[in-house]
CSV table of C-alpha atoms in Angstrom, one decimal:
chain,number,residue,atom,x,y,z
Q,1,MET,CA,-67.7,-96.2,-138.6
Q,2,GLU,CA,-69.4,-95.1,-135.8
Q,3,ARG,CA,-72.4,-92.2,-136.5
Q,4,ILE,CA,-73.3,-89.1,-135.1
Q,5,LEU,CA,-76.0,-86.4,-134.5
Q,6,VAL,CA,-75.1,-83.0,-133.9
Q,7,ILE,CA,-77.9,-80.7,-132.8
Q,8,GLY,CA,-77.2,-77.3,-132.9
Q,9,GLY,CA,-74.4,-77.9,-135.4
Q,10,ALA,CA,-74.3,-75.7,-137.5
Q,11,ARG,CA,-73.3,-72.5,-135.9
Q,12,ALA,CA,-70.7,-72.1,-133.0
Q,13,LEU,CA,-69.6,-74.9,-129.9
Q,14,GLY,CA,-71.9,-77.1,-131.8
Q,15,ALA,CA,-70.2,-76.1,-135.6
Q,16,ALA,CA,-67.1,-76.7,-134.1
Q,17,VAL,CA,-68.0,-80.5,-132.7
Q,18,ALA,CA,-69.2,-81.5,-135.7
Q,19,ARG,CA,-65.8,-80.1,-137.6
Q,20,ARG,CA,-64.0,-82.0,-135.0
Q,21,ALA,CA,-66.1,-85.2,-135.5
Q,22,VAL,CA,-65.2,-84.6,-139.1
Q,23,LYS,CA,-61.5,-85.1,-138.7
Q,24,ASP,CA,-61.6,-87.6,-135.8
Q,25,GLY,CA,-63.2,-90.4,-138.5
Q,26,TYR,CA,-67.3,-90.1,-136.9
Q,27,ASP,CA,-70.0,-90.3,-139.7
Q,28,VAL,CA,-71.6,-86.7,-139.0
Q,29,VAL,CA,-74.9,-85.3,-139.1
Q,30,VAL,CA,-75.9,-82.1,-138.4
Q,31,GLY,CA,-78.6,-81.2,-137.1
Q,32,ALA,CA,-80.0,-77.9,-136.6
Q,33,ARG,CA,-83.2,-75.6,-137.0
Q,34,ASP,CA,-82.1,-73.9,-140.4
Q,35,LEU,CA,-82.0,-76.5,-142.4
Q,36,ARG,CA,-79.7,-74.4,-145.0
Q,37,ALA,CA,-77.2,-73.1,-142.5
Q,38,ALA,CA,-77.1,-76.9,-141.6
Q,39,GLU,CA,-76.6,-78.3,-145.2
Q,40,VAL,CA,-73.9,-75.4,-146.1
Q,41,LEU,CA,-71.4,-76.5,-143.3
Q,42,ALA,CA,-72.3,-80.3,-143.8
Q,43,SER,CA,-71.1,-79.7,-147.1
Q,44,GLY,CA,-68.1,-77.9,-146.5
Q,45,ILE,CA,-66.9,-80.6,-143.6
Q,46,GLY,CA,-68.0,-84.4,-145.4
Q,47,ALA,CA,-71.3,-84.8,-143.4
Q,48,THR,CA,-75.1,-84.9,-143.9
Q,49,ALA,CA,-77.6,-83.2,-142.5
Q,50,VAL,CA,-81.0,-83.2,-141.2
Q,51,ARG,CA,-83.6,-80.7,-139.3
Q,52,VAL,CA,-84.1,-80.6,-136.2
Q,53,ASP,CA,-85.9,-77.6,-134.3
Q,54,LEU,CA,-85.6,-78.3,-130.3
Q,55,GLN,CA,-88.9,-76.3,-130.1
Q,56,ASP,CA,-90.6,-78.5,-132.0
Q,57,GLU,CA,-91.2,-82.2,-131.5
Q,58,SER,CA,-92.4,-83.3,-134.7
Q,59,THR,CA,-88.9,-82.7,-136.6
Q,60,LEU,CA,-87.5,-85.0,-133.9
Q,61,ALA,CA,-90.1,-87.3,-134.8
Q,62,THR,CA,-88.8,-87.5,-138.5
Q,63,ALA,CA,-84.9,-87.1,-138.0
Q,64,ALA,CA,-84.9,-90.3,-135.8
Q,65,GLU,CA,-87.0,-91.9,-138.6
Q,66,ARG,CA,-84.7,-90.5,-141.6
Q,67,LEU,CA,-81.9,-92.2,-139.0
Q,68,LYS,CA,-84.2,-95.2,-138.1
Q,69,ASP,CA,-80.8,-97.3,-139.6
Q,70,GLY,CA,-78.8,-96.2,-136.1
Q,71,ILE,CA,-76.5,-93.8,-134.7
Q,72,ASP,CA,-74.3,-94.1,-131.8
Q,73,HIS,CA,-73.8,-90.6,-129.9
Q,74,ILE,CA,-75.9,-87.5,-129.9
Q,75,VAL,CA,-74.2,-84.4,-128.9
Q,76,THR,CA,-77.3,-81.4,-128.4
Q,77,THR,CA,-76.0,-77.7,-128.0
Q,78,GLY,CA,-79.0,-76.1,-128.4
Q,79,SER,CA,-80.1,-73.3,-126.1
Q,80,ALA,CA,-82.3,-70.3,-126.2
Q,81,PRO,CA,-81.1,-67.3,-124.2
Q,82,HIS,CA,-83.6,-65.4,-122.1
Q,83,ASP,CA,-81.0,-63.1,-119.9
Q,84,VAL,CA,-83.1,-61.0,-117.7
Q,85,ARG,CA,-83.8,-60.2,-114.2
Q,86,ALA,CA,-87.6,-61.8,-112.6
Q,87,THR,CA,-89.1,-59.1,-112.7
Q,88,GLU,CA,-88.7,-58.8,-116.5
Q,89,LEU,CA,-89.6,-62.5,-117.3
Q,90,ASP,CA,-91.1,-63.2,-120.3
Q,91,ARG,CA,-93.3,-66.2,-120.4
Q,92,ASP,CA,-92.8,-67.7,-123.6
Q,93,ARG,CA,-88.7,-66.8,-123.8
Q,94,LEU,CA,-88.7,-69.0,-120.6
Q,95,LEU,CA,-90.2,-72.1,-121.7
Q,96,ALA,CA,-88.9,-71.5,-125.0
Q,97,ALA,CA,-85.0,-71.7,-122.9
Q,98,PHE,CA,-86.2,-74.8,-120.6
Q,99,THR,CA,-87.1,-76.7,-124.0
Q,100,ALA,CA,-83.7,-75.6,-125.3
Q,101,LYS,CA,-82.0,-76.5,-122.5
Q,102,VAL,CA,-83.8,-79.7,-120.7
Q,103,ILE,CA,-87.3,-80.2,-122.3
Q,104,GLY,CA,-85.6,-80.7,-125.9
Q,105,PRO,CA,-83.1,-83.4,-124.8
Q,106,MET,CA,-85.3,-85.1,-122.6
Q,107,LEU,CA,-87.7,-85.7,-126.2
Q,108,VAL,CA,-85.0,-86.1,-128.0
Q,109,ALA,CA,-84.2,-89.6,-125.6
Q,110,LYS,CA,-88.1,-90.2,-126.9
Q,111,HIS,CA,-87.7,-90.5,-130.2
Q,112,PHE,CA,-84.3,-91.2,-130.7
Q,113,ALA,CA,-84.1,-94.0,-128.0
Q,114,PRO,CA,-85.1,-97.2,-130.0
Q,115,VAL,CA,-82.5,-95.9,-132.6
Q,116,LEU,CA,-79.2,-95.5,-130.4
Q,117,ARG,CA,-76.7,-98.0,-130.4
Q,118,PRO,CA,-76.7,-99.5,-127.1
Q,119,ALA,CA,-72.8,-99.0,-126.9
Q,120,GLY,CA,-73.7,-95.0,-127.8
Q,121,SER,CA,-74.3,-92.0,-125.9
Q,122,MET,CA,-75.6,-88.7,-125.7
Q,123,VAL,CA,-74.2,-85.2,-124.1
Q,124,LEU,CA,-76.2,-82.4,-123.3
Q,125,PHE,CA,-74.8,-79.1,-123.1
Q,126,SER,CA,-74.7,-77.4,-119.4
Q,127,GLY,CA,-73.2,-73.9,-118.3
Q,128,VAL,CA,-70.9,-72.2,-115.5
Q,129,VAL,CA,-73.6,-69.9,-114.7
Q,130,GLY,CA,-75.3,-73.1,-113.4
Q,131,TRP,CA,-73.1,-72.6,-110.4
Q,132,ARG,CA,-72.2,-69.5,-109.7
Q,133,PRO,CA,-75.9,-67.5,-109.7
Q,134,GLY,CA,-75.4,-63.1,-110.4
Q,135,PRO,CA,-78.2,-60.8,-111.1
Q,136,GLY,CA,-79.9,-61.1,-115.0
Q,137,SER,CA,-78.5,-65.0,-114.4
Q,138,LEU,CA,-81.6,-66.2,-113.4
Q,139,VAL,CA,-83.0,-68.5,-116.2
Q,140,LYS,CA,-79.9,-69.1,-117.7
Q,141,GLY,CA,-78.4,-70.8,-114.5
Q,142,VAL,CA,-81.5,-72.8,-113.6
Q,143,THR,CA,-82.3,-74.5,-117.0
Q,144,ASN,CA,-78.4,-75.0,-117.2
Q,145,GLY,CA,-78.4,-76.6,-113.0
Q,146,ALA,CA,-81.0,-78.9,-114.3
Q,147,VAL,CA,-79.3,-80.1,-117.4
Q,148,GLU,CA,-76.8,-82.0,-114.7
Q,149,TYR,CA,-80.1,-83.7,-113.6
Q,150,ALA,CA,-81.2,-84.5,-116.8
Q,151,ALA,CA,-77.9,-86.5,-117.4
Q,152,ARG,CA,-78.7,-87.9,-114.2
Q,153,HIS,CA,-81.6,-89.6,-114.6
Q,154,LEU,CA,-81.6,-89.6,-118.7
Q,155,ALA,CA,-78.8,-92.3,-118.2
Q,156,ALA,CA,-80.8,-94.3,-115.6
Q,157,ASP,CA,-83.8,-94.4,-117.8
Q,158,LEU,CA,-81.7,-95.2,-121.3
Q,159,ALA,CA,-78.8,-97.5,-119.9
Q,160,PRO,CA,-76.9,-98.9,-121.2
Q,161,VAL,CA,-76.6,-96.0,-123.4
Q,162,ARG,CA,-74.6,-93.7,-121.6
Q,163,VAL,CA,-75.8,-89.5,-121.0
Q,164,ASN,CA,-73.2,-87.1,-119.6
Q,165,ALA,CA,-73.0,-83.6,-120.0
Q,166,VAL,CA,-70.1,-80.8,-120.5
Q,167,SER,CA,-70.5,-77.6,-118.9
Q,168,PRO,CA,-68.8,-74.9,-120.4
Q,169,GLY,CA,-66.9,-71.7,-118.6
Q,170,VAL,CA,-67.0,-68.6,-120.6
Q,171,VAL,CA,-65.6,-69.6,-123.6
Q,172,ASP,CA,-64.2,-67.5,-126.4
Q,173,SER,CA,-66.4,-69.4,-129.1
Q,174,GLY,CA,-67.8,-66.5,-131.4
Q,175,ALA,CA,-70.8,-66.1,-128.9
Q,176,TRP,CA,-69.4,-63.0,-127.7
Q,177,ASP,CA,-68.2,-61.1,-130.7
Q,178,ARG,CA,-71.7,-59.4,-130.4
Q,179,LEU,CA,-70.2,-57.4,-127.7
Q,180,GLY,CA,-67.6,-55.7,-130.1
Q,181,ASP,CA,-65.0,-53.3,-127.5
Q,182,GLY,CA,-66.7,-55.4,-125.1
Q,183,LYS,CA,-65.7,-58.8,-125.4
Q,184,ALA,CA,-61.9,-58.5,-124.5
Q,185,ALA,CA,-63.2,-57.0,-121.4
Q,186,LEU,CA,-65.7,-60.0,-120.5
Q,187,LEU,CA,-62.7,-62.3,-121.6
Q,188,SER,CA,-59.9,-60.7,-119.3
Q,189,ARG,CA,-62.9,-60.9,-116.5
Q,190,SER,CA,-63.4,-64.5,-117.0
Q,191,ALA,CA,-59.8,-65.4,-117.0
Q,192,ALA,CA,-59.2,-63.4,-113.9
Q,193,GLY,CA,-61.8,-65.9,-111.9
Q,194,THR,CA,-60.3,-69.4,-112.9
Q,195,LEU,CA,-58.0,-71.1,-111.5
Q,196,ALA,CA,-56.5,-71.7,-114.8
Q,197,GLY,CA,-55.6,-67.9,-114.9
Q,198,ARG,CA,-57.0,-67.6,-118.6
Q,199,HIS,CA,-60.1,-67.8,-120.7
Q,200,GLY,CA,-61.5,-71.2,-122.3
Q,201,GLY,CA,-61.0,-71.5,-126.0
Q,202,THR,CA,-63.2,-73.8,-128.4
Q,203,ASP,CA,-61.0,-76.6,-128.3
Q,204,ASP,CA,-61.3,-76.7,-124.5
Q,205,VAL,CA,-64.8,-77.8,-124.6
Q,206,VAL,CA,-64.5,-79.8,-128.0
Q,207,GLU,CA,-61.5,-81.9,-126.6
Q,208,ALA,CA,-64.5,-82.4,-123.0
Q,209,VAL,CA,-67.3,-83.6,-126.0
Q,210,LEU,CA,-65.4,-86.1,-127.8
Q,211,TRP,CA,-63.8,-87.8,-125.2
Q,212,LEU,CA,-67.1,-88.3,-123.6
Q,213,LEU,CA,-68.2,-89.7,-126.7
Q,214,ARG,CA,-65.0,-92.4,-126.2
Q,215,ALA,CA,-65.2,-92.8,-122.4
Q,216,GLY,CA,-67.5,-95.9,-122.2
Q,217,PHE,CA,-67.5,-96.5,-118.1
Q,218,VAL,CA,-68.8,-92.7,-118.0
Q,219,SER,CA,-72.8,-92.0,-117.4
Q,220,GLY,CA,-74.5,-89.6,-115.4
Q,221,GLU,CA,-72.1,-87.5,-114.7
Q,222,THR,CA,-70.9,-83.6,-115.7
Q,223,ILE,CA,-67.7,-82.1,-117.1
Q,224,HIS,CA,-67.0,-78.8,-116.1
Q,225,VAL,CA,-64.8,-76.8,-118.4
Q,226,GLU,CA,-63.8,-74.1,-117.1
Q,227,GLY,CA,-60.7,-73.6,-115.6
Q,228,GLY,CA,-62.2,-73.8,-112.2
Q,229,ALA,CA,-63.9,-71.0,-112.0
Q,230,ARG,CA,-66.0,-72.7,-109.0
Q,231,HIS,CA,-63.7,-72.8,-107.2
Q,232,LYS,CA,-62.4,-69.3,-107.5
Q,233,SER,CA,-63.3,-67.2,-104.3
Q,234,ALA,CA,-64.1,-63.5,-104.8
């Protein structure tokens, strides 16, 4: 049975990946900053839990030591949004955003490379805003765009371990529930901005992630799961 570590696996898309991976027969380890939340999810789906905080390198070293008998795949979904314009940037939150998306996964590679099996893989998370600039999306756009390059370079550095990225569009994963009545309007605008004519769903993204785990001849790529939004004319 292949073992997969899902970082950020206690909530939203990470939790959806963890649930589906269990159903597909993987031995799943849910990694999260909030160990209690990871344990609650893990106990409910037949997985195990470990504390992983992308902002704290020591937790990566500890988790890698705990899982030293081997990992086949790592999926990292961590993020630390800082959705402001350039004049409002906060340096600490800027660094946190880069750590969650770019620096953190690189440090995951540092500590887990010795325990990743040669036929295994890493899947990073980017996002469509990396290719669709707009006011207030500076930090998210730059960090998401950087993930594509991180996947390419990590793929070369860790070979034969494969490294790829998934870049979702606007997905109804629960992350937008905080908008209340504004959520429906956001999803409607998103649907209108795609070639597919609809907004994304959690299953769309999870399918892409699981495919990448099995796609043994794909490495260094970013898979765009956004209904063709990058190609829709204004």
